[in-house]
Coordinates of N, CA and C and ligand atoms in Angstrom, one line a residue:
M71 N 14.5 82.9 67.3 CA 14.7 82.3 68.7 C 16.0 83.1 69.4
A72 N 15.8 83.6 70.4 CA 17.2 84.0 71.0 C 17.3 82.7 71.8
P73 N 18.2 81.8 71.8 CA 18.9 80.5 72.7 C 18.2 80.9 74.6
M74 N 18.7 81.9 74.8 CA 18.5 82.0 76.4 C 17.5 83.4 76.3
T75 N 16.5 83.1 76.8 CA 15.4 83.9 77.0 C 16.1 85.2 77.8
G76 N 16.0 86.6 77.1 CA 16.4 87.4 78.3 C 17.9 87.7 78.5
T77 N 18.5 87.0 77.9 CA 20.1 86.9 77.9 C 20.7 87.4 76.6
S78 N 21.5 88.7 76.6 CA 22.3 89.4 75.3 C 23.3 88.2 75.2
P79 N 23.6 88.4 73.9 CA 25.1 87.2 73.5 C 26.2 87.7 74.5
E80 N 26.7 89.3 74.6 CA 27.6 89.6 75.2 C 27.6 89.2 76.9
H81 N 26.1 89.0 77.3 CA 26.2 88.7 79.0 C 25.8 87.4 79.2
C82 N 25.7 86.6 78.4 CA 25.3 85.1 79.0 C 26.2 84.7 79.8
T83 N 25.5 83.9 81.0 CA 25.7 83.6 82.4 C 25.3 82.0 82.2
A84 N 25.6 81.8 81.1 CA 24.7 79.9 81.0 C 25.4 78.7 81.4
C85 N 26.8 79.0 81.5 CA 27.9 78.6 82.0 C 29.2 78.8 83.0
G86 N 29.4 78.1 83.5 CA 30.3 78.7 85.0 C 31.1 79.4 83.9
L87 N 31.7 79.4 82.6 CA 32.9 80.2 82.2 C 32.7 81.5 82.3
C88 N 31.4 82.0 82.4 CA 31.6 83.4 82.4 C 31.7 84.1 83.7
E89 N 32.4 83.0 84.9 CA 32.9 83.7 85.7 C 34.8 84.3 85.8
T90 N 35.3 83.4 85.0 CA 36.6 83.7 84.5 C 37.0 84.6 83.4
R91 N 35.7 84.3 82.2 CA 36.4 84.8 81.2 C 36.4 86.8 81.6
T92 N 37.2 87.5 80.3 CA 37.0 88.7 80.7 C 36.3 89.3 79.8
Q93 N 35.7 89.0 78.5 CA 34.6 89.3 77.7 C 34.1 87.6 77.0
V94 N 33.0 87.9 76.3 CA 32.6 87.1 75.6 C 32.7 87.1 74.0
V95 N 33.7 85.9 73.3 CA 34.3 85.9 71.9 C 32.6 86.0 71.4
L96 N 32.5 87.1 70.5 CA 31.2 86.8 69.7 C 31.7 86.2 67.9
P97 N 31.2 85.6 67.5 CA 31.6 85.2 65.9 C 31.6 86.1 65.1
D98 N 32.6 86.4 63.9 CA 32.8 87.5 63.4 C 33.0 86.9 61.6
G99 N 32.7 87.9 60.9 CA 33.3 87.8 59.4 C 32.3 87.4 58.5
P100 N 32.2 87.7 57.4 CA 30.9 87.4 56.2 C 30.0 86.3 56.5
A101 N 29.0 86.5 56.1 CA 27.7 85.6 56.2 C 27.9 84.6 54.7
H102 N 27.4 83.5 54.8 CA 27.0 82.8 53.3 C 28.1 81.9 52.9
G103 N 29.7 82.1 53.5 CA 30.8 81.4 53.1 C 31.2 80.3 53.6
L104 N 32.7 80.5 54.5 CA 33.3 79.3 55.1 C 33.1 80.0 56.4
L105 N 32.7 79.0 57.4 CA 32.7 79.6 58.7 C 33.7 78.2 59.6
A106 N 34.9 78.8 60.2 CA 35.5 78.3 61.1 C 35.2 78.0 62.3
V107 N 35.1 76.8 62.8 CA 34.8 76.4 64.2 C 35.3 75.9 64.9
G108 N 36.1 76.7 66.0 CA 37.3 76.5 66.9 C 36.7 76.2 67.7
E109 N 37.6 75.7 68.9 CA 37.3 75.1 70.5 C 37.0 76.1 71.5
A110 N 37.7 77.2 71.5 CA 37.6 78.0 72.3 C 38.3 79.5 72.2
P111 N 37.5 80.3 73.1 CA 38.7 81.7 73.0 C 40.2 81.3 73.8
G112 N 41.1 81.7 73.6 CA 42.5 81.6 74.6 C 43.1 82.6 75.0
H113 N 44.1 82.8 75.8 CA 44.1 84.1 76.4 C 44.0 85.7 75.4
Q114 N 44.8 85.8 74.5 CA 44.5 86.5 73.5 C 43.2 87.0 72.8
E115 N 42.2 86.1 72.9 CA 41.2 86.0 72.2 C 40.2 86.6 73.3
D116 N 40.6 86.2 74.8 CA 39.4 86.9 76.0 C 40.1 88.0 75.9
V117 N 41.5 88.6 75.9 CA 41.8 89.9 75.7 C 41.7 90.8 74.6
T118 N 40.8 90.4 73.9 CA 41.0 91.7 72.7 C 39.2 91.1 72.5
G119 N 38.8 90.1 72.4 CA 37.4 90.0 71.9 C 37.4 89.6 70.8
V120 N 38.4 88.9 70.2 CA 38.1 88.8 68.6 C 38.8 87.3 68.7
G121 N 37.8 86.6 67.6 CA 38.3 85.0 67.8 C 39.3 84.9 66.9
F122 N 40.3 83.8 67.0 CA 41.1 83.0 66.6 C 42.3 84.4 66.4
A123 N 42.5 85.5 67.3 CA 43.2 86.0 67.4 C 45.0 86.3 67.9
G124 N 45.2 84.9 68.6 CA 46.2 84.2 68.9 C 47.4 83.2 67.7
S125 N 48.1 82.8 68.3 CA 49.1 82.4 67.2 C 48.7 81.5 66.8
A126 N 47.5 80.5 66.7 CA 46.9 78.9 66.4 C 45.7 79.8 65.5
G127 N 45.4 81.2 65.4 CA 44.4 82.2 64.8 C 45.3 82.9 63.4
R128 N 46.7 82.9 64.1 CA 47.2 83.5 62.8 C 48.1 82.2 61.8
T129 N 47.7 81.1 62.5 CA 48.3 80.3 61.3 C 47.1 79.6 60.7
L130 N 45.8 79.8 61.1 CA 45.0 79.4 60.4 C 44.5 80.4 59.5
D131 N 44.4 81.7 59.3 CA 44.6 82.8 58.8 C 45.5 82.7 57.9
R132 N 46.8 82.3 57.7 CA 47.9 82.1 56.9 C 47.4 81.6 55.8
V133 N 47.3 80.1 56.3 CA 46.6 78.6 55.5 C 45.4 79.3 54.3
L134 N 44.5 79.8 55.2 CA 43.0 79.9 54.6 C 43.8 81.4 53.3
A135 N 44.6 82.0 53.8 CA 45.1 83.3 52.7 C 45.8 82.7 51.5
E136 N 46.4 81.7 52.0 CA 47.3 80.9 51.0 C 46.2 80.2 50.1
H137 N 45.0 80.2 50.7 CA 44.1 79.1 49.5 C 42.7 80.7 49.2
G138 N 43.7 81.7 49.2 CA 42.5 82.8 48.4 C 41.5 83.3 49.3
L139 N 41.5 83.3 50.5 CA 40.3 83.7 51.7 C 41.2 84.0 52.5
G140 N 41.3 85.6 52.3 CA 41.7 86.2 53.5 C 40.6 86.6 54.7
R141 N 41.3 87.2 55.8 CA 40.3 87.2 57.1 C 39.0 88.0 56.8
D142 N 39.1 89.0 56.2 CA 37.9 89.1 55.7 C 36.9 88.4 55.0
A143 N 37.2 87.6 54.4 CA 36.8 86.8 53.5 C 36.0 85.6 54.2
Y144 N 36.3 85.1 55.5 CA 35.7 83.6 55.9 C 35.2 84.6 57.5
A145 N 34.4 83.8 58.2 CA 33.8 84.0 59.3 C 34.2 83.1 60.8
R146 N 34.0 83.5 61.6 CA 34.9 82.3 62.9 C 34.0 82.6 63.8
T147 N 34.2 81.3 64.5 CA 33.9 81.2 65.9 C 33.9 80.0 66.8
N148 N 33.5 79.7 67.8 CA 34.2 78.8 68.6 C 33.0 78.0 69.4
I149 N 33.0 76.5 69.5 CA 31.9 75.8 70.3 C 32.0 76.3 71.9
V150 N 32.7 76.9 72.4 CA 32.1 78.0 73.9 C 33.0 79.4 73.3
R151 N 32.0 80.4 73.6 CA 32.2 81.4 73.6 C 33.3 82.4 74.8
C152 N 33.8 81.7 75.8 CA 34.4 82.1 76.7 C 35.3 81.2 77.2
R153 N 36.8 81.7 77.5 CA 38.0 81.3 77.4 C 37.9 80.3 78.9
P154 N 38.1 79.2 78.7 CA 38.3 78.1 79.6 C 39.3 78.6 80.5
P155 N 39.4 78.5 81.8 CA 40.6 78.8 82.9 C 41.9 78.1 82.4
D156 N 43.2 78.6 82.2 CA 44.3 77.7 82.1 C 44.3 77.5 80.7
N157 N 43.4 77.4 79.9 CA 43.1 76.8 78.6 C 42.9 75.4 78.3
R158 N 42.5 74.9 79.5 CA 41.6 74.0 79.3 C 40.8 73.5 78.5
R159 N 40.6 72.1 78.1 CA 39.4 72.0 77.0 C 37.9 72.6 77.8
P160 N 37.2 73.0 76.9 CA 35.7 73.1 77.6 C 35.3 71.7 77.9
R161 N 34.2 71.7 79.2 CA 33.7 70.7 79.6 C 32.6 69.8 78.5
R162 N 32.2 69.0 78.7 CA 30.8 69.1 78.1 C 29.4 69.4 78.4
A163 N 29.7 70.1 79.8 CA 28.2 70.7 80.2 C 28.5 72.3 79.4
E164 N 29.5 72.7 79.5 CA 30.1 73.7 79.0 C 29.7 74.0 77.5
I165 N 29.9 73.0 77.0 CA 29.7 73.0 75.3 C 28.4 72.6 75.1
D166 N 27.5 72.1 75.8 CA 25.7 71.9 75.8 C 25.3 73.2 75.9
A167 N 26.1 73.6 76.8 CA 25.1 75.0 77.3 C 25.4 76.5 76.2
C168 N 26.5 76.0 75.5 CA 26.7 77.2 74.7 C 26.5 76.8 73.2
S169 N 25.9 75.4 72.9 CA 25.4 75.1 71.5 C 24.0 75.8 71.3
P170 N 23.2 76.1 71.7 CA 22.2 77.4 71.3 C 22.8 78.6 70.5
W171 N 24.0 79.0 71.0 CA 24.6 80.4 70.5 C 25.0 79.4 68.8
L172 N 25.5 78.4 68.9 CA 26.3 78.3 67.6 C 25.1 78.0 66.7
T173 N 23.8 77.2 67.4 CA 22.7 77.0 66.4 C 21.9 78.7 65.7
D174 N 22.3 79.7 66.7 CA 21.8 80.9 66.4 C 23.2 81.5 65.3
T175 N 24.1 81.2 65.4 CA 25.3 81.4 64.6 C 24.9 81.1 63.1
L176 N 24.3 79.7 63.2 CA 24.6 79.1 61.9 C 22.9 79.8 60.8
R177 N 22.3 79.9 62.0 CA 20.9 81.0 61.5 C 21.0 82.1 61.0
T178 N 22.3 83.0 61.5 CA 22.3 84.4 60.8 C 23.5 84.1 59.9
F179 N 24.3 83.2 60.1 CA 25.7 83.5 59.0 C 25.0 82.5 57.7
T180 N 24.1 81.5 58.1 CA 23.9 80.8 56.5 C 25.1 80.1 56.4
P181 N 26.3 79.6 56.6 CA 27.3 79.5 55.8 C 27.2 78.0 55.1
G182 N 28.4 78.1 54.2 CA 27.8 77.2 53.2 C 28.8 75.9 53.3
V183 N 30.0 75.8 53.8 CA 31.1 75.0 54.7 C 31.3 75.6 56.4
L184 N 31.1 74.5 57.2 CA 31.8 74.5 58.7 C 33.7 74.1 58.3
L185 N 34.5 74.6 58.8 CA 35.9 74.2 58.9 C 36.1 74.1 60.5
A186 N 35.9 72.3 60.8 CA 35.8 72.3 62.2 C 37.6 72.2 62.6
V187 N 38.0 73.4 63.4 CA 39.6 73.3 63.7 C 39.9 72.7 65.0
G188 N 40.2 71.4 64.9 CA 40.9 70.9 65.9 C 40.1 69.7 66.5
H189 N 40.2 68.3 67.3 CA 38.9 67.6 67.5 C 38.3 67.9 68.4
T190 N 38.2 68.8 69.2 CA 37.3 69.4 70.4 C 36.2 69.4 69.4
A191 N 36.3 70.7 68.7 CA 35.2 71.0 67.8 C 34.9 69.9 67.0
T192 N 35.5 69.2 66.2 CA 35.1 68.1 65.4 C 34.2 67.7 66.2
K193 N 34.6 67.1 67.1 CA 33.6 65.8 68.0 C 32.2 66.7 68.6
H194 N 32.4 67.4 68.4 CA 30.8 67.9 69.1 C 30.3 68.2 67.7
L195 N 31.1 68.9 66.7 CA 30.0 68.8 65.4 C 29.8 67.8 64.7
L196 N 30.7 66.4 65.0 CA 30.3 65.3 64.4 C 30.3 63.9 65.7
P197 N 29.6 63.8 66.0 CA 29.7 63.2 67.6 C 30.6 61.7 66.9
H198 N 30.1 61.3 66.0 CA 30.7 60.0 65.5 C 32.4 60.2 65.3
W199 N 33.1 61.2 65.4 CA 34.2 61.3 64.7 C 35.2 61.1 66.3
K200 N 34.9 60.6 67.2 CA 35.3 60.1 68.6 C 37.0 60.2 68.8
D201 N 37.4 59.0 67.7 CA 39.1 58.5 67.7 C 39.3 59.0 66.7
N202 N 40.8 58.7 66.5 CA 41.6 58.7 65.1 C 41.5 60.0 64.2
H203 N 41.4 61.2 64.8 CA 40.8 62.2 63.8 C 41.9 62.1 62.8
L204 N 43.2 62.4 62.9 CA 43.9 62.2 61.6 C 43.2 61.6 60.8
G205 N 43.8 60.3 61.7 CA 42.9 59.4 60.2 C 41.7 59.6 59.5
R206 N 40.9 59.6 60.3 CA 39.7 60.3 59.6 C 39.8 61.2 58.5
I207 N 40.7 62.2 59.1 CA 40.6 63.4 57.9 C 41.4 62.9 56.7
R208 N 42.3 62.0 56.6 CA 43.0 61.3 56.0 C 42.1 60.7 54.4
A209 N 41.2 59.9 55.5 CA 40.6 59.1 54.5 C 39.1 59.6 54.1
L210 N 38.9 61.3 54.5 CA 38.0 62.0 53.9 C 38.6 62.5 52.7
L211 N 39.5 62.8 52.9 CA 40.3 63.7 51.8 C 40.8 62.9 50.9
A212 N 40.9 61.5 51.0 CA 41.4 61.1 49.6 C 39.9 60.4 49.2
Q213 N 38.9 61.0 49.4 CA 37.6 60.7 48.6 C 37.2 62.2 48.3
Q214 N 37.9 63.2 48.1 CA 37.6 64.4 47.6 C 36.4 64.3 47.5
P215 N 35.3 64.5 48.8 CA 33.9 64.2 48.4 C 33.4 65.9 48.1
S216 N 32.4 65.4 47.2 CA 31.5 66.6 47.1 C 30.8 67.3 48.3
A217 N 30.2 68.7 48.5 CA 29.5 69.0 49.6 C 28.4 68.2 49.9
D218 N 27.8 67.2 49.2 CA 26.5 66.3 49.5 C 27.1 64.9 50.1
A219 N 28.3 64.8 50.1 CA 28.8 63.7 50.2 C 29.4 63.7 52.1
L220 N 29.6 64.8 52.4 CA 30.2 65.6 53.2 C 29.2 65.2 54.9
P221 N 29.9 65.0 56.0 CA 28.9 64.8 57.0 C 28.6 66.4 57.6
C222 N 27.6 66.3 57.7 CA 27.1 67.3 58.1 C 26.7 67.8 59.9
Y223 N 26.7 68.9 60.3 CA 26.1 69.5 61.4 C 24.9 70.3 61.5
Q224 N 23.7 70.4 61.7 CA 23.0 71.0 61.6 C 22.3 71.8 60.2
G225 N 22.4 70.3 59.3 CA 22.4 70.7 57.4 C 23.6 71.6 57.1
V226 N 24.8 71.7 57.5 CA 25.8 72.4 56.8 C 26.9 71.7 57.2
P227 N 27.4 71.1 55.6 CA 28.7 70.3 55.7 C 29.7 70.8 56.1
V228 N 30.1 69.8 57.0 CA 31.4 70.2 57.9 C 33.0 69.6 57.2
V229 N 34.2 70.0 57.2 CA 35.5 69.4 57.0 C 36.0 69.9 57.9
P230 N 36.4 68.3 58.5 CA 37.1 68.8 59.6 C 39.3 68.7 59.2
M231 N 39.5 69.7 60.2 CA 41.0 70.1 60.2 C 41.8 69.9 61.5
P232 N 42.9 69.3 61.2 CA 43.7 69.2 62.4 C 44.0 71.1 63.3
H233 N 44.5 71.1 64.8 CA 43.9 72.3 65.2 C 45.4 72.9 64.7
T234 N 45.0 73.9 64.7 CA 46.9 75.0 64.0 C 47.3 75.8 65.4
S235 N 47.3 75.1 66.5 CA 48.1 75.4 67.6 C 49.7 74.7 67.1
G236 N 50.6 75.4 67.8 CA 52.0 74.7 67.4 C 51.8 73.3 67.5
L237 N 51.7 73.0 68.7 CA 51.9 71.8 69.3 C 51.3 70.4 68.3
S238 N 49.7 70.9 67.9 CA 49.6 69.4 67.1 C 50.0 70.4 65.4
W239 N 49.8 71.3 64.6 CA 49.9 71.8 63.7 C 51.8 71.3 63.2
N240 N 52.7 71.1 64.0 CA 54.3 70.9 63.9 C 54.4 69.6 64.0
Q241 N 53.5 68.8 64.2 CA 53.7 67.2 64.4 C 53.7 66.9 62.8
K242 N 54.4 65.5 63.3 CA 54.1 64.7 61.8 C 53.1 63.6 62.6
Q243 N 53.0 63.0 61.3 CA 51.6 61.9 61.2 C 52.5 60.5 61.0
P244 N 52.3 59.3 61.6 CA 53.0 57.9 61.7 C 53.8 57.9 60.7
D245 N 53.2 58.4 59.4 CA 54.3 57.9 57.9 C 55.1 59.2 57.7
G246 N 55.3 60.2 58.4 CA 56.4 61.1 58.5 C 55.8 62.1 57.8
T247 N 54.4 62.2 57.2 CA 54.2 63.3 56.4 C 53.8 64.5 57.5
P248 N 54.0 65.8 57.8 CA 53.4 66.9 58.3 C 52.1 67.1 58.8
V249 N 51.4 67.3 59.7 CA 50.4 67.1 60.3 C 50.2 68.5 59.4
S250 N 50.8 69.9 59.1 CA 50.2 71.0 58.1 C 49.8 71.0 57.0
H251 N 50.6 70.0 56.3 CA 49.9 69.5 55.3 C 48.5 69.0 54.9
L252 N 48.2 67.7 56.2 CA 46.8 67.5 56.1 C 46.0 68.5 56.3
G253 N 46.3 69.5 57.1 CA 45.3 70.7 57.3 C 45.5 71.9 56.1
R254 N 46.6 71.6 55.2 CA 46.2 72.5 54.3 C 45.5 71.7 53.2
S255 N 45.0 70.8 53.0 CA 44.7 69.9 52.1 C 43.1 70.1 52.8
A256 N 42.8 70.0 53.8 CA 41.3 70.4 54.7 C 40.9 71.3 53.8
V257 N 42.1 72.7 54.5 CA 41.3 73.8 53.8 C 41.1 74.3 52.4
A258 N 41.9 73.6 51.7 CA 41.7 73.3 50.2 C 40.5 73.1 49.8
L259 N 40.3 72.2 50.6 CA 38.8 71.2 50.0 C 37.8 72.1 50.6
A260 N 37.7 73.2 51.8 CA 36.5 73.5 52.5 C 36.7 74.7 51.6
V261 N 37.6 75.4 51.4 CA 37.6 76.6 50.3 C 36.9 76.7 48.9
T262 N 37.3 75.4 48.5 CA 36.5 74.5 47.2 C 35.0 74.5 47.7
L263 N 34.8 74.0 48.5 CA 33.0 74.0 48.4 C 32.8 74.9 48.6
A264 N 33.1 75.8 49.7 CA 32.6 77.3 50.1 C 32.1 78.0 49.0
S265 N 33.0 78.1 47.9 CA 33.0 79.0 46.7 C 31.6 78.1 46.1
R266 N 31.8 77.1 46.2 CA 30.7 76.2 45.0 C 29.4 76.4 45.6
S267 N 29.4 76.9 46.9 CA 27.8 76.8 47.9 C 27.1 77.6 47.3
G268 N 27.6 78.7 46.6 CA 26.7 79.5 46.4 C 25.4 80.5 47.3
R269 N 25.9 79.9 48.4 CA 24.6 80.6 49.5 C 24.6 82.3 49.3
Ligands
URA501 N1 41.9 80.7 68.6 C1 40.3 80.8 68.5 O1 39.6 81.4 68.6 N2 39.6 79.5 68.9 C2 40.7 78.1 68.7 O2 40.4 76.7 68.6 C3 42.0 78.2 68.6 C4 42.6 79.8 68.9
SF4_502 FE1 27.4 81.4 78.0 FE2 28.9 80.2 75.9 FE3 30.2 81.7 77.7 FE4 29.2 79.8 78.7 S1 30.7 79.8 77.4 S2 29.0 81.7 79.8 S3 27.4 79.2 77.9 S4 28.7 82.3 75.9

């Protein structure tokens, strides 16, 4: 079922972000494996129409490649498909308006694992992850959970990771460990579980 009757994905006008976008950034990448779910397209994504095309995307690509998944080997999308003006966070109403598209993406891509990139994406996929994002990621990784033990979004296991934008990626956690180390561990877990998901 199409999420919005009579609307093709690239012409969606279900929220106000349609007024300021250059184009809708559609999901891309292979089905069945790891699907990275980000917050929203930024400037570079809006201009090119390609998800995770800017500097945060290049960081994500690099870390996934370090763990054996080149850009062609994982899929990506965002919780809103149109760029918010001035890169502000997407609003609740915009995320809700776009969420049928995310459901549609899950149906067509049948991912084995969702890699939630950053706190905004994580909070949407896992509403109980409201606060202490990094602390919760640390606690989850300490358990090295199996896919069955992970929290799920619409039945798909979710591995949350810190955002790869320079602002958060280059920071340190309270104990002095770089946030990027936590990110690499989250990616390692997600890649392992995606390879085992066998979908
Ligand atoms: N690029 C995206 O497409 N989404 C993000 O969340 C960050 C960068
Ligand atoms: Fe449609 Fe999503 Fe774009 Fe809003 S952000 S116009 S719901 S595609």
